[in-house]
Amino acid sequence: KGTYIRVLGETIAEKLGTLGYLSELKRTAVGPYSIKDAVKLEKVTKTVPFTITEILSKHLLKYVIDDSLIKRVTDGASIKVENIELSYDKILIVNSCGDALAVYKRYENDIFTCARGLW
């Protein structure tokens, strides 16, 4: 969802009675991720850690589940998550080793559903 900037440029030109197009478009942010935080591809090496857990836990509350829930999470089932403030709509589900399993979103109160599996 959102505004299609290229189409917006064409529409403005059309309203002005002329032709138009965008010669350049630079995305500076997507959700909580900003271009200020970007790393050049040449700088990414095996010594620079970029695990999905590290990246997502900067923006989502990390919630460690008991090993008994791993199957439910990897199957995409809803789970009960207690003691999470209502201000958190989405959480990062990790196993006891800290590996990211899924992003879950609040369904109601303490019930969360799978928004995106990461396994």
PDB file of N, CA and C in Angstrom, residues 41-118:
ATOM      1  N   LEU A  41      27.699  -2.983   0.077  1.00  0.00           N
ATOM      2  CA  LEU A  41      27.888  -4.408  -0.152  1.00  0.00           C
ATOM      3  C   LEU A  41      29.345  -4.823   0.039  1.00  0.00           C
ATOM      4  N   GLU A  42      30.277  -3.965  -0.361  1.00  0.00           N
ATOM      5  CA  GLU A  42      31.701  -4.302  -0.216  1.00  0.00           C
ATOM      6  C   GLU A  42      32.110  -4.469   1.248  1.00  0.00           C
ATOM      7  N   LYS A  43      31.373  -3.851   2.159  1.00  0.00           N
ATOM      8  CA  LYS A  43      31.698  -3.916   3.585  1.00  0.00           C
ATOM      9  C   LYS A  43      31.142  -5.167   4.261  1.00  0.00           C
ATOM     10  N   VAL A  44      30.229  -5.861   3.601  1.00  0.00           N
ATOM     11  CA  VAL A  44      29.619  -7.054   4.183  1.00  0.00           C
ATOM     12  C   VAL A  44      30.568  -8.229   3.976  1.00  0.00           C
ATOM     13  N   THR A  45      31.002  -8.799   5.086  1.00  0.00           N
ATOM     14  CA  THR A  45      31.891  -9.961   5.044  1.00  0.00           C
ATOM     15  C   THR A  45      31.407 -10.975   6.052  1.00  0.00           C
ATOM     16  N   LYS A  46      32.071 -12.087   6.128  1.00  0.00           N
ATOM     17  CA  LYS A  46      31.691 -13.105   7.104  1.00  0.00           C
ATOM     18  C   LYS A  46      31.932 -12.621   8.532  1.00  0.00           C
ATOM     19  N   THR A  47      32.789 -11.624   8.707  1.00  0.00           N
ATOM     20  CA  THR A  47      33.067 -11.126  10.051  1.00  0.00           C
ATOM     21  C   THR A  47      32.061 -10.074  10.500  1.00  0.00           C
ATOM     22  N   VAL A  48      31.254  -9.563   9.574  1.00  0.00           N
ATOM     23  CA  VAL A  48      30.218  -8.596   9.927  1.00  0.00           C
ATOM     24  C   VAL A  48      28.917  -9.363  10.137  1.00  0.00           C
ATOM     25  N   PRO A  49      28.437  -9.420  11.373  1.00  0.00           N
ATOM     26  CA  PRO A  49      27.236 -10.210  11.634  1.00  0.00           C
ATOM     27  C   PRO A  49      25.966  -9.507  11.144  1.00  0.00           C
ATOM     28  N   PHE A  50      25.221 -10.193  10.326  1.00  0.00           N
ATOM     29  CA  PHE A  50      23.948  -9.677   9.850  1.00  0.00           C
ATOM     30  C   PHE A  50      22.907 -10.779   9.928  1.00  0.00           C
ATOM     31  N   THR A  51      22.698 -11.311  11.098  1.00  0.00           N
ATOM     32  CA  THR A  51      21.680 -12.349  11.222  1.00  0.00           C
ATOM     33  C   THR A  51      20.314 -11.680  11.238  1.00  0.00           C
ATOM     34  N   ILE A  52      19.323 -12.429  10.822  1.00  0.00           N
ATOM     35  CA  ILE A  52      17.956 -11.915  10.817  1.00  0.00           C
ATOM     36  C   ILE A  52      17.527 -11.527  12.234  1.00  0.00           C
ATOM     37  N   THR A  53      18.009 -12.260  13.230  1.00  0.00           N
ATOM     38  CA  THR A  53      17.682 -11.946  14.621  1.00  0.00           C
ATOM     39  C   THR A  53      18.226 -10.579  15.012  1.00  0.00           C
ATOM     40  N   GLU A  54      19.484 -10.306  14.659  1.00  0.00           N
ATOM     41  CA  GLU A  54      20.091  -9.016  15.004  1.00  0.00           C
ATOM     42  C   GLU A  54      19.366  -7.856  14.333  1.00  0.00           C
ATOM     43  N   ILE A  55      19.010  -8.043  13.092  1.00  0.00           N
ATOM     44  CA  ILE A  55      18.351  -6.966  12.351  1.00  0.00           C
ATOM     45  C   ILE A  55      16.951  -6.710  12.904  1.00  0.00           C
ATOM     46  N   LEU A  56      16.152  -7.761  13.050  1.00  0.00           N
ATOM     47  CA  LEU A  56      14.765  -7.578  13.477  1.00  0.00           C
ATOM     48  C   LEU A  56      14.637  -7.189  14.942  1.00  0.00           C
ATOM     49  N   SER A  57      15.564  -7.643  15.791  1.00  0.00           N
ATOM     50  CA  SER A  57      15.441  -7.313  17.218  1.00  0.00           C
ATOM     51  C   SER A  57      15.759  -5.848  17.490  1.00  0.00           C
ATOM     52  N   LYS A  58      16.273  -5.128  16.495  1.00  0.00           N
ATOM     53  CA  LYS A  58      16.457  -3.678  16.645  1.00  0.00           C
ATOM     54  C   LYS A  58      15.120  -2.954  16.602  1.00  0.00           C
ATOM     55  N   HIS A  59      14.108  -3.597  15.988  1.00  0.00           N
ATOM     56  CA  HIS A  59      12.835  -2.935  15.770  1.00  0.00           C
ATOM     57  C   HIS A  59      11.641  -3.669  16.366  1.00  0.00           C
ATOM     58  N   LEU A  60      11.858  -4.884  16.808  1.00  0.00           N
ATOM     59  CA  LEU A  60      10.771  -5.672  17.392  1.00  0.00           C
ATOM     60  C   LEU A  60      11.193  -6.205  18.752  1.00  0.00           C
ATOM     61  N   LEU A  61      10.227  -6.366  19.622  1.00  0.00           N
ATOM     62  CA  LEU A  61      10.491  -6.988  20.915  1.00  0.00           C
ATOM     63  C   LEU A  61      10.809  -8.456  20.680  1.00  0.00           C
ATOM     64  N   LYS A  62      11.910  -8.914  21.232  1.00  0.00           N
ATOM     65  CA  LYS A  62      12.320 -10.307  21.083  1.00  0.00           C
ATOM     66  C   LYS A  62      11.675 -11.119  22.205  1.00  0.00           C
ATOM     67  N   TYR A  63      10.993 -12.187  21.829  1.00  0.00           N
ATOM     68  CA  TYR A  63      10.304 -13.040  22.787  1.00  0.00           C
ATOM     69  C   TYR A  63      10.818 -14.468  22.643  1.00  0.00           C
ATOM     70  N   VAL A  64      11.435 -14.972  23.699  1.00  0.00           N
ATOM     71  CA  VAL A  64      12.007 -16.322  23.689  1.00  0.00           C
ATOM     72  C   VAL A  64      10.922 -17.311  24.082  1.00  0.00           C
ATOM     73  N   ILE A  65      10.735 -18.324  23.233  1.00  0.00           N
ATOM     74  CA  ILE A  65       9.738 -19.347  23.543  1.00  0.00           C
ATOM     75  C   ILE A  65      10.412 -20.598  24.082  1.00  0.00           C
ATOM     76  N   ASP A  66       9.633 -21.348  24.810  1.00  0.00           N
ATOM     77  CA  ASP A  66      10.059 -22.644  25.318  1.00  0.00           C
ATOM     78  C   ASP A  66      10.145 -23.612  24.135  1.00  0.00           C
ATOM     79  N   ASP A  67      11.077 -24.551  24.203  1.00  0.00           N
ATOM     80  CA  ASP A  67      11.261 -25.511  23.110  1.00  0.00           C
ATOM     81  C   ASP A  67       9.985 -26.288  22.782  1.00  0.00           C
ATOM     82  N   SER A  68       9.086 -26.402  23.742  1.00  0.00           N
ATOM     83  CA  SER A  68       7.844 -27.142  23.497  1.00  0.00           C
ATOM     84  C   SER A  68       6.922 -26.412  22.507  1.00  0.00           C
ATOM     85  N   LEU A  69       7.150 -25.113  22.273  1.00  0.00           N
ATOM     86  CA  LEU A  69       6.308 -24.339  21.356  1.00  0.00           C
ATOM     87  C   LEU A  69       6.897 -24.228  19.944  1.00  0.00           C
ATOM     88  N   ILE A  70       8.105 -24.709  19.742  1.00  0.00           N
ATOM     89  CA  ILE A  70       8.765 -24.547  18.441  1.00  0.00           C
ATOM     90  C   ILE A  70       7.933 -25.136  17.307  1.00  0.00           C
ATOM     91  N   LYS A  71       7.399 -26.321  17.498  1.00  0.00           N
ATOM     92  CA  LYS A  71       6.600 -26.960  16.442  1.00  0.00           C
ATOM     93  C   LYS A  71       5.378 -26.124  16.112  1.00  0.00           C
ATOM     94  N   ARG A  72       4.699 -25.611  17.132  1.00  0.00           N
ATOM     95  CA  ARG A  72       3.513 -24.771  16.893  1.00  0.00           C
ATOM     96  C   ARG A  72       3.895 -23.526  16.093  1.00  0.00           C
ATOM     97  N   VAL A  73       5.000 -22.896  16.453  1.00  0.00           N
ATOM     98  CA  VAL A  73       5.431 -21.683  15.761  1.00  0.00           C
ATOM     99  C   VAL A  73       5.824 -21.988  14.318  1.00  0.00           C
ATOM    100  N   THR A  74       6.600 -23.033  14.109  1.00  0.00           N
ATOM    101  CA  THR A  74       7.026 -23.355  12.743  1.00  0.00           C
ATOM    102  C   THR A  74       5.870 -23.874  11.890  1.00  0.00           C
ATOM    103  N   ASP A  75       4.781 -24.300  12.531  1.00  0.00           N
ATOM    104  CA  ASP A  75       3.567 -24.665  11.801  1.00  0.00           C
ATOM    105  C   ASP A  75       2.683 -23.438  11.552  1.00  0.00           C
ATOM    106  N   GLY A  76       3.054 -22.287  12.137  1.00  0.00           N
ATOM    107  CA  GLY A  76       2.287 -21.062  11.939  1.00  0.00           C
ATOM    108  C   GLY A  76       1.063 -20.936  12.811  1.00  0.00           C
ATOM    109  N   ALA A  77       1.010 -21.717  13.880  1.00  0.00           N
ATOM    110  CA  ALA A  77      -0.154 -21.699  14.775  1.00  0.00           C
ATOM    111  C   ALA A  77      -0.136 -20.470  15.679  1.00  0.00           C
ATOM    112  N   SER A  78      -1.314 -20.073  16.116  1.00  0.00           N
ATOM    113  CA  SER A  78      -1.430 -18.994  17.100  1.00  0.00           C
ATOM    114  C   SER A  78      -0.879 -19.479  18.429  1.00  0.00           C
ATOM    115  N   ILE A  79      -0.329 -18.551  19.200  1.00  0.00           N
ATOM    116  CA  ILE A  79       0.196 -18.911  20.518  1.00  0.00           C
ATOM    117  C   ILE A  79      -0.223 -17.861  21.533  1.00  0.00           C
ATOM    118  N   LYS A  80      -0.249 -18.274  22.784  1.00  0.00           N
ATOM    119  CA  LYS A  80      -0.538 -17.361  23.882  1.00  0.00           C
ATOM    120  C   LYS A  80       0.790 -16.810  24.382  1.00  0.00           C
ATOM    121  N   VAL A  81       0.887 -15.489  24.424  1.00  0.00           N
ATOM    122  CA  VAL A  81       2.113 -14.823  24.863  1.00  0.00           C
ATOM    123  C   VAL A  81       1.734 -13.888  26.000  1.00  0.00           C
ATOM    124  N   GLU A  82       2.177 -14.211  27.192  1.00  0.00           N
ATOM    125  CA  GLU A  82       1.803 -13.423  28.360  1.00  0.00           C
ATOM    126  C   GLU A  82       2.845 -12.367  28.672  1.00  0.00           C
ATOM    127  N   ASN A  83       2.408 -11.356  29.405  1.00  0.00           N
ATOM    128  CA  ASN A  83       3.269 -10.284  29.909  1.00  0.00           C
ATOM    129  C   ASN A  83       3.906  -9.435  28.811  1.00  0.00           C
ATOM    130  N   ILE A  84       3.187  -9.201  27.713  1.00  0.00           N
ATOM    131  CA  ILE A  84       3.651  -8.314  26.657  1.00  0.00           C
ATOM    132  C   ILE A  84       2.775  -7.070  26.706  1.00  0.00           C
ATOM    133  N   GLU A  85       3.395  -5.907  26.857  1.00  0.00           N
ATOM    134  CA  GLU A  85       2.645  -4.659  26.898  1.00  0.00           C
ATOM    135  C   GLU A  85       1.776  -4.516  25.656  1.00  0.00           C
ATOM    136  N   LEU A  86       0.619  -3.912  25.815  1.00  0.00           N
ATOM    137  CA  LEU A  86      -0.306  -3.739  24.705  1.00  0.00           C
ATOM    138  C   LEU A  86       0.266  -2.858  23.598  1.00  0.00           C
ATOM    139  N   SER A  87       1.291  -2.080  23.899  1.00  0.00           N
ATOM    140  CA  SER A  87       1.883  -1.205  22.877  1.00  0.00           C
ATOM    141  C   SER A  87       2.633  -1.993  21.808  1.00  0.00           C
ATOM    142  N   TYR A  88       2.927  -3.261  22.084  1.00  0.00           N
ATOM    143  CA  TYR A  88       3.628  -4.095  21.098  1.00  0.00           C
ATOM    144  C   TYR A  88       2.617  -4.840  20.236  1.00  0.00           C
ATOM    145  N   ASP A  89       2.517  -4.442  18.959  1.00  0.00           N
ATOM    146  CA  ASP A  89       1.619  -5.116  18.029  1.00  0.00           C
ATOM    147  C   ASP A  89       2.284  -6.323  17.398  1.00  0.00           C
ATOM    148  N   LYS A  90       3.609  -6.250  17.224  1.00  0.00           N
ATOM    149  CA  LYS A  90       4.366  -7.340  16.609  1.00  0.00           C
ATOM    150  C   LYS A  90       5.554  -7.685  17.493  1.00  0.00           C
ATOM    151  N   ILE A  91       5.922  -8.968  17.488  1.00  0.00           N
ATOM    152  CA  ILE A  91       7.065  -9.436  18.267  1.00  0.00           C
ATOM    153  C   ILE A  91       7.874 -10.415  17.425  1.00  0.00           C
ATOM    154  N   LEU A  92       9.133 -10.527  17.758  1.00  0.00           N
ATOM    155  CA  LEU A  92      10.019 -11.486  17.107  1.00  0.00           C
ATOM    156  C   LEU A  92      10.107 -12.720  17.994  1.00  0.00           C
ATOM    157  N   ILE A  93       9.694 -13.854  17.473  1.00  0.00           N
ATOM    158  CA  ILE A  93       9.743 -15.110  18.228  1.00  0.00           C
ATOM    159  C   ILE A  93      11.094 -15.774  17.968  1.00  0.00           C
ATOM    160  N   VAL A  94      11.824 -16.071  19.050  1.00  0.00           N
ATOM    161  CA  VAL A  94      13.117 -16.744  18.931  1.00  0.00           C
ATOM    162  C   VAL A  94      13.118 -17.991  19.812  1.00  0.00           C
ATOM    163  N   ASN A  95      13.977 -18.957  19.452  1.00  0.00           N
ATOM    164  CA  ASN A  95      14.102 -20.153  20.286  1.00  0.00           C
ATOM    165  C   ASN A  95      15.096 -19.880  21.418  1.00  0.00           C
ATOM    166  N   SER A  96      15.353 -20.883  22.250  1.00  0.00           N
ATOM    167  CA  SER A  96      16.224 -20.694  23.415  1.00  0.00           C
ATOM    168  C   SER A  96      17.670 -20.384  23.021  1.00  0.00           C
ATOM    169  N   CYS A  97      18.044 -20.692  21.776  1.00  0.00           N
ATOM    170  CA  CYS A  97      19.396 -20.372  21.281  1.00  0.00           C
ATOM    171  C   CYS A  97      19.468 -18.962  20.690  1.00  0.00           C
ATOM    172  N   GLY A  98      18.311 -18.299  20.597  1.00  0.00           N
ATOM    173  CA  GLY A  98      18.276 -16.950  20.042  1.00  0.00           C
ATOM    174  C   GLY A  98      18.064 -16.901  18.541  1.00  0.00           C
ATOM    175  N   ASP A  99      17.747 -18.039  17.928  1.00  0.00           N
ATOM    176  CA  ASP A  99      17.491 -18.074  16.487  1.00  0.00           C
ATOM    177  C   ASP A  99      16.076 -17.577  16.197  1.00  0.00           C
ATOM    178  N   ALA A 100      15.954 -16.672  15.229  1.00  0.00           N
ATOM    179  CA  ALA A 100      14.644 -16.133  14.857  1.00  0.00           C
ATOM    180  C   ALA A 100      13.803 -17.219  14.201  1.00  0.00           C
ATOM    181  N   LEU A 101      12.568 -17.355  14.636  1.00  0.00           N
ATOM    182  CA  LEU A 101      11.649 -18.342  14.068  1.00  0.00           C
ATOM    183  C   LEU A 101      10.528 -17.692  13.271  1.00  0.00           C
ATOM    184  N   ALA A 102      10.020 -16.564  13.775  1.00  0.00           N
ATOM    185  CA  ALA A 102       8.869 -15.937  13.121  1.00  0.00           C
ATOM    186  C   ALA A 102       8.625 -14.550  13.690  1.00  0.00           C
ATOM    187  N   VAL A 103       7.888 -13.774  12.928  1.00  0.00           N
ATOM    188  CA  VAL A 103       7.336 -12.510  13.421  1.00  0.00           C
ATOM    189  C   VAL A 103       5.860 -12.782  13.669  1.00  0.00           C
ATOM    190  N   TYR A 104       5.414 -12.484  14.869  1.00  0.00           N
ATOM    191  CA  TYR A 104       4.013 -12.695  15.242  1.00  0.00           C
ATOM    192  C   TYR A 104       3.358 -11.353  15.509  1.00  0.00           C
ATOM    193  N   LYS A 105       2.057 -11.264  15.182  1.00  0.00           N
ATOM    194  CA  LYS A 105       1.304 -10.039  15.446  1.00  0.00           C
ATOM    195  C   LYS A 105       0.191 -10.328  16.439  1.00  0.00           C
ATOM    196  N   ARG A 106      -0.131  -9.305  17.206  1.00  0.00           N
ATOM    197  CA  ARG A 106      -1.169  -9.468  18.226  1.00  0.00           C
ATOM    198  C   ARG A 106      -2.526  -9.643  17.536  1.00  0.00           C
ATOM    199  N   TYR A 107      -3.227 -10.686  17.950  1.00  0.00           N
ATOM    200  CA  TYR A 107      -4.573 -10.937  17.445  1.00  0.00           C
ATOM    201  C   TYR A 107      -5.581 -10.311  18.404  1.00  0.00           C
ATOM    202  N   GLU A 108      -5.459 -10.673  19.656  1.00  0.00           N
ATOM    203  CA  GLU A 108      -6.261 -10.067  20.717  1.00  0.00           C
ATOM    204  C   GLU A 108      -5.611 -10.369  22.053  1.00  0.00           C
ATOM    205  N   ASN A 109      -5.587  -9.388  22.917  1.00  0.00           N
ATOM    206  CA  ASN A 109      -4.996  -9.509  24.251  1.00  0.00           C
ATOM    207  C   ASN A 109      -3.660 -10.238  24.229  1.00  0.00           C
ATOM    208  N   ASP A 110      -3.624 -11.485  24.719  1.00  0.00           N
ATOM    209  CA  ASP A 110      -2.362 -12.220  24.791  1.00  0.00           C
ATOM    210  C   ASP A 110      -2.257 -13.331  23.740  1.00  0.00           C
ATOM    211  N   ILE A 111      -3.090 -13.278  22.707  1.00  0.00           N
ATOM    212  CA  ILE A 111      -3.028 -14.238  21.607  1.00  0.00           C
ATOM    213  C   ILE A 111      -2.351 -13.577  20.415  1.00  0.00           C
ATOM    214  N   PHE A 112      -1.293 -14.238  19.909  1.00  0.00           N
ATOM    215  CA  PHE A 112      -0.552 -13.729  18.763  1.00  0.00           C
ATOM    216  C   PHE A 112      -0.630 -14.741  17.633  1.00  0.00           C
ATOM    217  N   THR A 113      -0.677 -14.232  16.392  1.00  0.00           N
ATOM    218  CA  THR A 113      -0.706 -15.094  15.211  1.00  0.00           C
ATOM    219  C   THR A 113       0.521 -14.844  14.345  1.00  0.00           C
ATOM    220  N   CYS A 114       0.847 -15.821  13.555  1.00  0.00           N
ATOM    221  CA  CYS A 114       2.044 -15.732  12.708  1.00  0.00           C
ATOM    222  C   CYS A 114       1.827 -14.733  11.581  1.00  0.00           C
ATOM    223  N   ALA A 115       2.711 -13.733  11.509  1.00  0.00           N
ATOM    224  CA  ALA A 115       2.680 -12.763  10.416  1.00  0.00           C
ATOM    225  C   ALA A 115       3.662 -13.177   9.327  1.00  0.00           C
ATOM    226  N   ARG A 116       4.783 -13.786   9.742  1.00  0.00           N
ATOM    227  CA  ARG A 116       5.820 -14.190   8.784  1.00  0.00           C
ATOM    228  C   ARG A 116       6.731 -15.219   9.410  1.00  0.00           C
ATOM    229  N   GLY A 117       6.796 -16.393   8.808  1.00  0.00           N
ATOM    230  CA  GLY A 117       7.728 -17.415   9.276  1.00  0.00           C
ATOM    231  C   GLY A 117       9.127 -17.129   8.762  1.00  0.00           C
ATOM    232  N   LEU A 118      10.140 -17.447   9.538  1.00  0.00           N
ATOM    233  CA  LEU A 118      11.532 -17.165   9.170  1.00  0.00           C
ATOM    234  C   LEU A 118      12.396 -18.422   9.138  1.00  0.00           C
TER     235      LEU A 118
END
